[in-house]
Amino acid sequence: MRVTAIAPSNIAFIKYWGKKDEILRLPANTSISMNLSNLNTTTTVEFSKDFENDSVEINKSTTDAPRVIKFIDIIRKRANIIGKVKIVSENNFPTAGGLASSASGFAALTVAATTAAGLRLSEKELSILARIGSGSASRSIPDGFVEWHEGDSSDTSYAESLYPADYWDIADVIAIIDEGKKDVPSTEGHKSAQSSIFFPDRMKNINNKIKNIKEAIRKKDFPQFGEIIEAEALEMHAVMLTSVPPLIYWQPATIRLMREVINWRREGLSVYFTIDAGPHLHLICQKKDERNVTKRLILIEEVEKTVINSPSAGARIITATSGF
Ligand code: DP6
C-alpha cells in the first residue's frame, strides 16, 4: 500500500531540553506544546519487494538519511516485512531556514510508514514510535494543545491532546531572522543540557511550571500564560548559554526583537515570545492581535519573513492507495 500523511510542526510552551535516555529519547521533563497550522510535512511511503533499494527524497532531492532508514528498520521489524521502502517527503517551509522539521517530519513518517507496513497503531502507540524518531515528533501526533508525559519507560513516555485545535484562538507569528551560520542541531544540543549549573534548579521547579501553565490554558488566561512561556524560553536559553561548551543560538536581531516585544507590551499590545534552538522568535498573541503583530514585524529590517500559525490538528492520513 502507498500511503500519504501530513503532520504539523509544533511550538513548545514548556520545553523539552535534555534527555534521561538518549537511545529511547526519554526527555528529562514533561513538555507542553501547540501544533502549528502553517509549518507541515507531507510524506508518502510505500514498501515493496520490487524496489531494489531503500530510497528517500526530501524536498525533491535524494538523500541517504541514515536516521530515517534506522527508524524504518524498527517499523519493518515490528510489521515483519522485508520489502524495500520508497519515501517522498516535502516540507511547506525551507528545511535550511532553521525552523524545526524533525517534529513534523518524523510524525508524518510514523503515520505513513506504519500504515503502509500494515500496522494499525493507536494514537498513543504512534506517539511513542514518533518519539523514537525525534522527541518533539511525539507531540505532533495528537491534536491541538498537547502534553508529552516524560514517563519512566518507553511505554509511558507519550503525548496526548489536552484540548483540540479550536479550543483557544491564539496565534504563533514566527519572525524568521537571517541566520548567518548554522546552529548546533538540537539532538546534539540536548546532550549538553545537564552540564549547566542551572539544570538541577530547572528540574526542581518544572513540575510546578507545568501545573501553572495547564491552569492558565484551562482558564484561557492569556497574560498569565504569556508570562510563563516567555520566562520558560529564557530559562531554557539560560541553560544553553551556561552549558559546557556554551550554546549561543541567538543573533543580535534575536535580542533586538525580544526588546521590541517587551516594548510593544508596554504600549498595550498583549504579545509574548518563545524561542527554540535557533535565532527565530515565535510571537504568541491572541488571534485578534495577529495582524497588528505581523505589521510591526514587517517594519523590522532583520526580519526576513513572517509565518502566521493558528493551532492545528495532529498527524493524519491523506490518501492510501494500492501501489504506485
Ligand atoms: C528546543 O525534538 O529536535 O525545540 O529528540 O534529539 O530529535 P531530538 O530533539 P528535538 O528537540 C527539540 C528541542 C526544542 C524544544 C522543544 O521542542 O520542546
mmCIF file of N, CA, C and O in Angstrom, residues 143-217:
data_model
loop_
_atom_site.group_PDB
_atom_site.id
_atom_site.type_symbol
_atom_site.label_atom_id
_atom_site.label_comp_id
_atom_site.label_asym_id
_atom_site.label_seq_id
_atom_site.Cartn_x
_atom_site.Cartn_y
_atom_site.Cartn_z
ATOM 1 N N ASP A 143 -3.936 16.027 18.507
ATOM 2 C CA ASP A 143 -4.472 17.319 18.040
ATOM 3 C C ASP A 143 -4.191 18.489 18.990
ATOM 4 O O ASP A 143 -4.160 18.311 20.210
ATOM 5 N N GLY A 144 -4.082 19.662 18.415
ATOM 6 C CA GLY A 144 -4.207 20.930 19.135
ATOM 7 C C GLY A 144 -3.150 21.217 20.189
ATOM 8 O O GLY A 144 -1.960 21.327 19.896
ATOM 9 N N PHE A 145 -3.607 21.347 21.434
ATOM 10 C CA PHE A 145 -2.746 21.659 22.580
ATOM 11 C C PHE A 145 -2.376 20.325 23.225
ATOM 12 O O PHE A 145 -3.258 19.517 23.546
ATOM 13 N N VAL A 146 -1.076 20.115 23.428
ATOM 14 C CA VAL A 146 -0.592 18.752 23.700
ATOM 15 C C VAL A 146 0.329 18.705 24.915
ATOM 16 O O VAL A 146 1.119 19.619 25.155
ATOM 17 N N GLU A 147 0.220 17.604 25.671
ATOM 18 C CA GLU A 147 1.157 17.345 26.772
ATOM 19 C C GLU A 147 1.924 16.062 26.468
ATOM 20 O O GLU A 147 1.313 15.030 26.176
ATOM 21 N N TRP A 148 3.243 16.129 26.524
ATOM 22 C CA TRP A 148 4.085 14.925 26.375
ATOM 23 C C TRP A 148 4.547 14.526 27.769
ATOM 24 O O TRP A 148 5.344 15.224 28.383
ATOM 25 N N HIS A 149 4.002 13.420 28.255
ATOM 26 C CA HIS A 149 4.369 12.914 29.581
ATOM 27 C C HIS A 149 5.785 12.357 29.521
ATOM 28 O O HIS A 149 6.060 11.500 28.677
ATOM 29 N N GLU A 150 6.645 12.818 30.430
ATOM 30 C CA GLU A 150 8.039 12.354 30.370
ATOM 31 C C GLU A 150 8.130 10.836 30.503
ATOM 32 O O GLU A 150 8.892 10.194 29.793
ATOM 33 N N GLY A 151 7.328 10.246 31.401
ATOM 34 C CA GLY A 151 7.350 8.797 31.611
ATOM 35 C C GLY A 151 8.662 8.324 32.201
ATOM 36 O O GLY A 151 9.612 9.100 32.354
ATOM 37 N N ASP A 152 8.700 7.026 32.546
ATOM 38 C CA ASP A 152 9.959 6.470 33.051
ATOM 39 C C ASP A 152 10.359 5.210 32.267
ATOM 40 O O ASP A 152 11.250 4.474 32.660
ATOM 41 N N SER A 153 9.671 5.004 31.140
ATOM 42 C CA SER A 153 9.993 3.877 30.251
ATOM 43 C C SER A 153 9.438 4.242 28.880
ATOM 44 O O SER A 153 8.682 5.214 28.757
ATOM 45 N N SER A 154 9.765 3.443 27.867
ATOM 46 C CA SER A 154 9.286 3.786 26.529
ATOM 47 C C SER A 154 7.755 3.811 26.473
ATOM 48 O O SER A 154 7.159 4.691 25.858
ATOM 49 N N ASP A 155 7.138 2.857 27.153
ATOM 50 C CA ASP A 155 5.666 2.757 27.076
ATOM 51 C C ASP A 155 4.929 3.872 27.818
ATOM 52 O O ASP A 155 3.730 4.070 27.599
ATOM 53 N N THR A 156 5.631 4.559 28.708
ATOM 54 C CA THR A 156 4.940 5.599 29.486
ATOM 55 C C THR A 156 5.313 7.013 29.042
ATOM 56 O O THR A 156 4.846 7.995 29.613
ATOM 57 N N SER A 157 6.161 7.128 28.006
ATOM 58 C CA SER A 157 6.575 8.451 27.527
ATOM 59 C C SER A 157 5.903 8.740 26.181
ATOM 60 O O SER A 157 6.394 8.333 25.129
ATOM 61 N N TYR A 158 4.753 9.403 26.242
ATOM 62 C CA TYR A 158 3.976 9.669 25.028
ATOM 63 C C TYR A 158 3.206 10.972 25.206
ATOM 64 O O TYR A 158 3.067 11.482 26.320
ATOM 65 N N ALA A 159 2.700 11.479 24.071
ATOM 66 C CA ALA A 159 1.964 12.744 24.121
ATOM 67 C C ALA A 159 0.473 12.503 23.929
ATOM 68 O O ALA A 159 0.077 11.557 23.248
ATOM 69 N N GLU A 160 -0.320 13.364 24.542
ATOM 70 C CA GLU A 160 -1.768 13.298 24.295
ATOM 71 C C GLU A 160 -2.352 14.702 24.275
ATOM 72 O O GLU A 160 -1.767 15.638 24.816
ATOM 73 N N SER A 161 -3.512 14.802 23.632
ATOM 74 C CA SER A 161 -4.131 16.112 23.466
ATOM 75 C C SER A 161 -4.731 16.582 24.791
ATOM 76 O O SER A 161 -5.428 15.834 25.469
ATOM 77 N N LEU A 162 -4.448 17.853 25.131
ATOM 78 C CA LEU A 162 -5.114 18.457 26.294
ATOM 79 C C LEU A 162 -6.429 19.073 25.829
ATOM 80 O O LEU A 162 -7.452 18.977 26.489
ATOM 81 N N TYR A 163 -6.360 19.752 24.667
ATOM 82 C CA TYR A 163 -7.528 20.416 24.073
ATOM 83 C C TYR A 163 -7.405 20.354 22.554
ATOM 84 O O TYR A 163 -6.299 20.404 22.030
ATOM 85 N N PRO A 164 -8.550 20.317 21.837
ATOM 86 C CA PRO A 164 -8.477 20.332 20.367
ATOM 87 C C PRO A 164 -8.013 21.691 19.843
ATOM 88 O O PRO A 164 -7.960 22.674 20.589
ATOM 89 N N ALA A 165 -7.713 21.743 18.551
ATOM 90 C CA ALA A 165 -7.158 22.964 17.941
ATOM 91 C C ALA A 165 -8.086 24.170 18.085
ATOM 92 O O ALA A 165 -7.625 25.305 18.218
ATOM 93 N N ASP A 166 -9.392 23.947 18.066
ATOM 94 C CA ASP A 166 -10.311 25.099 18.108
ATOM 95 C C ASP A 166 -10.641 25.548 19.540
ATOM 96 O O ASP A 166 -11.505 26.390 19.740
ATOM 97 N N TYR A 167 -9.909 25.000 20.515
ATOM 98 C CA TYR A 167 -10.194 25.341 21.909
ATOM 99 C C TYR A 167 -9.910 26.812 22.235
ATOM 100 O O TYR A 167 -10.672 27.462 22.953
ATOM 101 N N TRP A 168 -8.796 27.328 21.678
ATOM 102 C CA TRP A 168 -8.358 28.678 22.065
ATOM 103 C C TRP A 168 -7.800 29.381 20.834
ATOM 104 O O TRP A 168 -6.912 28.855 20.163
ATOM 105 N N ASP A 169 -8.333 30.578 20.551
ATOM 106 C CA ASP A 169 -7.941 31.350 19.366
ATOM 107 C C ASP A 169 -6.649 32.112 19.586
ATOM 108 O O ASP A 169 -6.655 33.345 19.669
ATOM 109 N N ILE A 170 -5.539 31.399 19.664
ATOM 110 C CA ILE A 170 -4.279 32.127 19.782
ATOM 111 C C ILE A 170 -3.455 31.887 18.518
ATOM 112 O O ILE A 170 -3.771 31.002 17.725
ATOM 113 N N ALA A 171 -2.438 32.697 18.328
ATOM 114 C CA ALA A 171 -1.637 32.598 17.109
ATOM 115 C C ALA A 171 -0.155 32.559 17.452
ATOM 116 O O ALA A 171 0.266 33.053 18.502
ATOM 117 N N ASP A 172 0.612 31.949 16.562
ATOM 118 C CA ASP A 172 2.070 31.974 16.654
ATOM 119 C C ASP A 172 2.567 32.647 15.375
ATOM 120 O O ASP A 172 2.505 32.058 14.295
ATOM 121 N N VAL A 173 3.004 33.896 15.505
ATOM 122 C CA VAL A 173 3.564 34.606 14.342
ATOM 123 C C VAL A 173 5.088 34.431 14.421
ATOM 124 O O VAL A 173 5.733 34.972 15.328
ATOM 125 N N ILE A 174 5.628 33.658 13.496
ATOM 126 C CA ILE A 174 7.072 33.373 13.547
ATOM 127 C C ILE A 174 7.820 34.464 12.800
ATOM 128 O O ILE A 174 7.471 34.808 11.662
ATOM 129 N N ALA A 175 8.831 35.022 13.467
ATOM 130 C CA ALA A 175 9.687 36.018 12.822
ATOM 131 C C ALA A 175 10.976 35.308 12.442
ATOM 132 O O ALA A 175 11.767 34.931 13.316
ATOM 133 N N ILE A 176 11.159 35.101 11.150
ATOM 134 C CA ILE A 176 12.358 34.404 10.682
ATOM 135 C C ILE A 176 13.478 35.422 10.493
ATOM 136 O O ILE A 176 13.328 36.416 9.797
ATOM 137 N N ILE A 177 14.561 35.108 11.176
ATOM 138 C CA ILE A 177 15.698 36.029 11.215
ATOM 139 C C ILE A 177 16.831 35.457 10.383
ATOM 140 O O ILE A 177 17.042 34.241 10.376
ATOM 141 N N ASP A 178 17.544 36.322 9.709
ATOM 142 C CA ASP A 178 18.693 35.883 8.924
ATOM 143 C C ASP A 178 19.669 35.171 9.853
ATOM 144 O O ASP A 178 20.070 35.700 10.886
ATOM 145 N N GLU A 179 20.039 33.952 9.472
ATOM 146 C CA GLU A 179 20.784 33.118 10.403
ATOM 147 C C GLU A 179 22.283 33.332 10.457
ATOM 148 O O GLU A 179 22.897 33.096 11.479
ATOM 149 N N GLY A 180 22.868 33.673 9.334
ATOM 150 C CA GLY A 180 24.324 33.713 9.320
ATOM 151 C C GLY A 180 24.851 32.308 9.330
ATOM 152 O O GLY A 180 24.730 31.590 8.355
ATOM 153 N N LYS A 181 25.344 31.851 10.491
ATOM 154 C CA LYS A 181 25.899 30.497 10.478
ATOM 155 C C LYS A 181 24.905 29.467 11.004
ATOM 156 O O LYS A 181 23.947 29.800 11.686
ATOM 157 N N LYS A 182 25.175 28.202 10.672
ATOM 158 C CA LYS A 182 24.255 27.135 11.030
ATOM 159 C C LYS A 182 24.357 26.791 12.519
ATOM 160 O O LYS A 182 25.432 26.828 13.096
ATOM 161 N N ASP A 183 23.219 26.487 13.104
ATOM 162 C CA ASP A 183 23.199 26.176 14.535
ATOM 163 C C ASP A 183 23.626 24.749 14.834
ATOM 164 O O ASP A 183 23.624 23.898 13.964
ATOM 165 N N VAL A 184 23.952 24.514 16.110
ATOM 166 C CA VAL A 184 24.180 23.144 16.586
ATOM 167 C C VAL A 184 22.816 22.447 16.561
ATOM 168 O O VAL A 184 21.858 22.945 17.160
ATOM 169 N N PRO A 185 22.677 21.314 15.869
ATOM 170 C CA PRO A 185 21.364 20.654 15.811
ATOM 171 C C PRO A 185 20.867 20.296 17.208
ATOM 172 O O PRO A 185 21.681 19.998 18.096
ATOM 173 N N SER A 186 19.538 20.309 17.392
ATOM 174 C CA SER A 186 19.018 20.109 18.748
ATOM 175 C C SER A 186 19.418 18.756 19.339
ATOM 176 O O SER A 186 19.698 18.661 20.533
ATOM 177 N N THR A 187 19.505 17.718 18.499
ATOM 178 C CA THR A 187 19.900 16.396 19.025
ATOM 179 C C THR A 187 21.275 16.485 19.699
ATOM 180 O O THR A 187 21.499 15.883 20.755
ATOM 181 N N GLU A 188 22.179 17.253 19.118
ATOM 182 C CA GLU A 188 23.499 17.464 19.735
ATOM 183 C C GLU A 188 23.386 18.322 20.985
ATOM 184 O O GLU A 188 23.977 18.035 22.018
ATOM 185 N N GLY A 189 22.604 19.398 20.868
ATOM 186 C CA GLY A 189 22.458 20.345 21.968
ATOM 187 C C GLY A 189 21.925 19.695 23.237
ATOM 188 O O GLY A 189 22.421 19.987 24.346
ATOM 189 N N HIS A 190 20.946 18.794 23.090
ATOM 190 C CA HIS A 190 20.351 18.130 24.260
ATOM 191 C C HIS A 190 21.421 17.522 25.175
ATOM 192 O O HIS A 190 21.275 17.523 26.393
ATOM 193 N N LYS A 191 22.479 16.991 24.537
ATOM 194 C CA LYS A 191 23.499 16.256 25.294
ATOM 195 C C LYS A 191 24.202 17.131 26.316
ATOM 196 O O LYS A 191 24.744 16.629 27.300
ATOM 197 N N SER A 192 24.226 18.448 26.064
ATOM 198 C CA SER A 192 24.981 19.315 26.968
ATOM 199 C C SER A 192 24.115 19.941 28.059
ATOM 200 O O SER A 192 24.630 20.616 28.952
ATOM 201 N N ALA A 193 22.792 19.692 28.011
ATOM 202 C CA ALA A 193 21.894 20.380 28.966
ATOM 203 C C ALA A 193 22.326 20.157 30.416
ATOM 204 O O ALA A 193 22.412 21.108 31.208
ATOM 205 N N GLN A 194 22.634 18.910 30.756
ATOM 206 C CA GLN A 194 22.966 18.576 32.153
ATOM 207 C C GLN A 194 24.257 19.232 32.636
ATOM 208 O O GLN A 194 24.506 19.261 33.841
ATOM 209 N N SER A 195 25.062 19.752 31.700
ATOM 210 C CA SER A 195 26.322 20.365 32.137
ATOM 211 C C SER A 195 26.133 21.799 32.639
ATOM 212 O O SER A 195 27.072 22.405 33.159
ATOM 213 N N SER A 196 24.932 22.344 32.508
ATOM 214 C CA SER A 196 24.689 23.707 33.010
ATOM 215 C C SER A 196 24.446 23.681 34.519
ATOM 216 O O SER A 196 23.702 22.817 35.014
ATOM 217 N N ILE A 197 25.025 24.654 35.221
ATOM 218 C CA ILE A 197 24.797 24.697 36.682
ATOM 219 C C ILE A 197 23.326 24.991 37.001
ATOM 220 O O ILE A 197 22.870 24.743 38.100
ATOM 221 N N PHE A 198 22.586 25.505 36.031
ATOM 222 C CA PHE A 198 21.175 25.833 36.285
ATOM 223 C C PHE A 198 20.225 24.652 36.078
ATOM 224 O O PHE A 198 19.062 24.723 36.422
ATOM 225 N N PHE A 199 20.754 23.583 35.458
ATOM 226 C CA PHE A 199 19.863 22.471 35.097
ATOM 227 C C PHE A 199 19.155 21.846 36.311
ATOM 228 O O PHE A 199 17.929 21.647 36.272
ATOM 229 N N PRO A 200 19.877 21.571 37.422
ATOM 230 C CA PRO A 200 19.177 20.979 38.583
ATOM 231 C C PRO A 200 18.058 21.882 39.116
ATOM 232 O O PRO A 200 16.979 21.394 39.475
ATOM 233 N N ASP A 201 18.288 23.184 39.110
ATOM 234 C CA ASP A 201 17.235 24.100 39.589
ATOM 235 C C ASP A 201 16.036 24.094 38.642
ATOM 236 O O ASP A 201 14.890 24.169 39.075
ATOM 237 N N ARG A 202 16.335 24.025 37.356
ATOM 238 C CA ARG A 202 15.244 23.949 36.376
ATOM 239 C C ARG A 202 14.389 22.712 36.656
ATOM 240 O O ARG A 202 13.160 22.786 36.668
ATOM 241 N N MET A 203 15.037 21.591 36.899
ATOM 242 C CA MET A 203 14.306 20.344 37.134
ATOM 243 C C MET A 203 13.474 20.414 38.421
ATOM 244 O O MET A 203 12.385 19.863 38.496
ATOM 245 N N LYS A 204 14.009 21.116 39.424
ATOM 246 C CA LYS A 204 13.297 21.217 40.711
ATOM 247 C C LYS A 204 11.943 21.894 40.545
ATOM 248 O O LYS A 204 10.975 21.573 41.208
ATOM 249 N N ASN A 205 11.902 22.867 39.621
ATOM 250 C CA ASN A 205 10.710 23.706 39.525
ATOM 251 C C ASN A 205 9.779 23.349 38.363
ATOM 252 O O ASN A 205 8.694 23.910 38.227
ATOM 253 N N ILE A 206 10.206 22.406 37.526
ATOM 254 C CA ILE A 206 9.497 22.228 36.242
ATOM 255 C C ILE A 206 8.065 21.705 36.416
ATOM 256 O O ILE A 206 7.157 22.139 35.708
ATOM 257 N N ASN A 207 7.862 20.819 37.378
ATOM 258 C CA ASN A 207 6.503 20.268 37.518
ATOM 259 C C ASN A 207 5.517 21.330 37.998
ATOM 260 O O ASN A 207 4.348 21.330 37.609
ATOM 261 N N ASN A 208 6.029 22.229 38.794
ATOM 262 C CA ASN A 208 5.218 23.346 39.252
ATOM 263 C C ASN A 208 4.808 24.227 38.059
ATOM 264 O O ASN A 208 3.660 24.672 37.936
ATOM 265 N N LYS A 209 5.795 24.457 37.189
ATOM 266 C CA LYS A 209 5.553 25.274 35.993
ATOM 267 C C LYS A 209 4.506 24.622 35.085
ATOM 268 O O LYS A 209 3.641 25.292 34.524
ATOM 269 N N ILE A 210 4.594 23.308 34.963
ATOM 270 C CA ILE A 210 3.637 22.586 34.119
ATOM 271 C C ILE A 210 2.226 22.700 34.695
ATOM 272 O O ILE A 210 1.255 22.936 33.975
ATOM 273 N N LYS A 211 2.157 22.590 36.010
ATOM 274 C CA LYS A 211 0.854 22.736 36.673
ATOM 275 C C LYS A 211 0.287 24.136 36.391
ATOM 276 O O LYS A 211 -0.887 24.298 36.035
ATOM 277 N N ASN A 212 1.145 25.147 36.511
ATOM 278 C CA ASN A 212 0.685 26.533 36.313
ATOM 279 C C ASN A 212 0.272 26.819 34.873
ATOM 280 O O ASN A 212 -0.722 27.506 34.639
ATOM 281 N N ILE A 213 1.011 26.304 33.922
ATOM 282 C CA ILE A 213 0.632 26.602 32.522
ATOM 283 C C ILE A 213 -0.653 25.867 32.153
ATOM 284 O O ILE A 213 -1.503 26.420 31.430
ATOM 285 N N LYS A 214 -0.822 24.666 32.672
ATOM 286 C CA LYS A 214 -2.069 23.940 32.370
ATOM 287 C C LYS A 214 -3.269 24.689 32.949
ATOM 288 O O LYS A 214 -4.332 24.749 32.336
ATOM 289 N N GLU A 215 -3.060 25.278 34.098
ATOM 290 C CA GLU A 215 -4.101 26.081 34.743
ATOM 291 C C GLU A 215 -4.415 27.327 33.887
ATOM 292 O O GLU A 215 -5.578 27.666 33.667
ATOM 293 N N ALA A 216 -3.363 27.992 33.392
ATOM 294 C CA ALA A 216 -3.552 29.197 32.557
ATOM 295 C C ALA A 216 -4.274 28.849 31.258
ATOM 296 O O ALA A 216 -5.141 29.598 30.789
ATOM 297 N N ILE A 217 -3.932 27.703 30.669
ATOM 298 C CA ILE A 217 -4.599 27.285 29.417
ATOM 299 C C ILE A 217 -6.062 26.932 29.723
ATOM 300 O O ILE A 217 -6.967 27.313 28.991
#
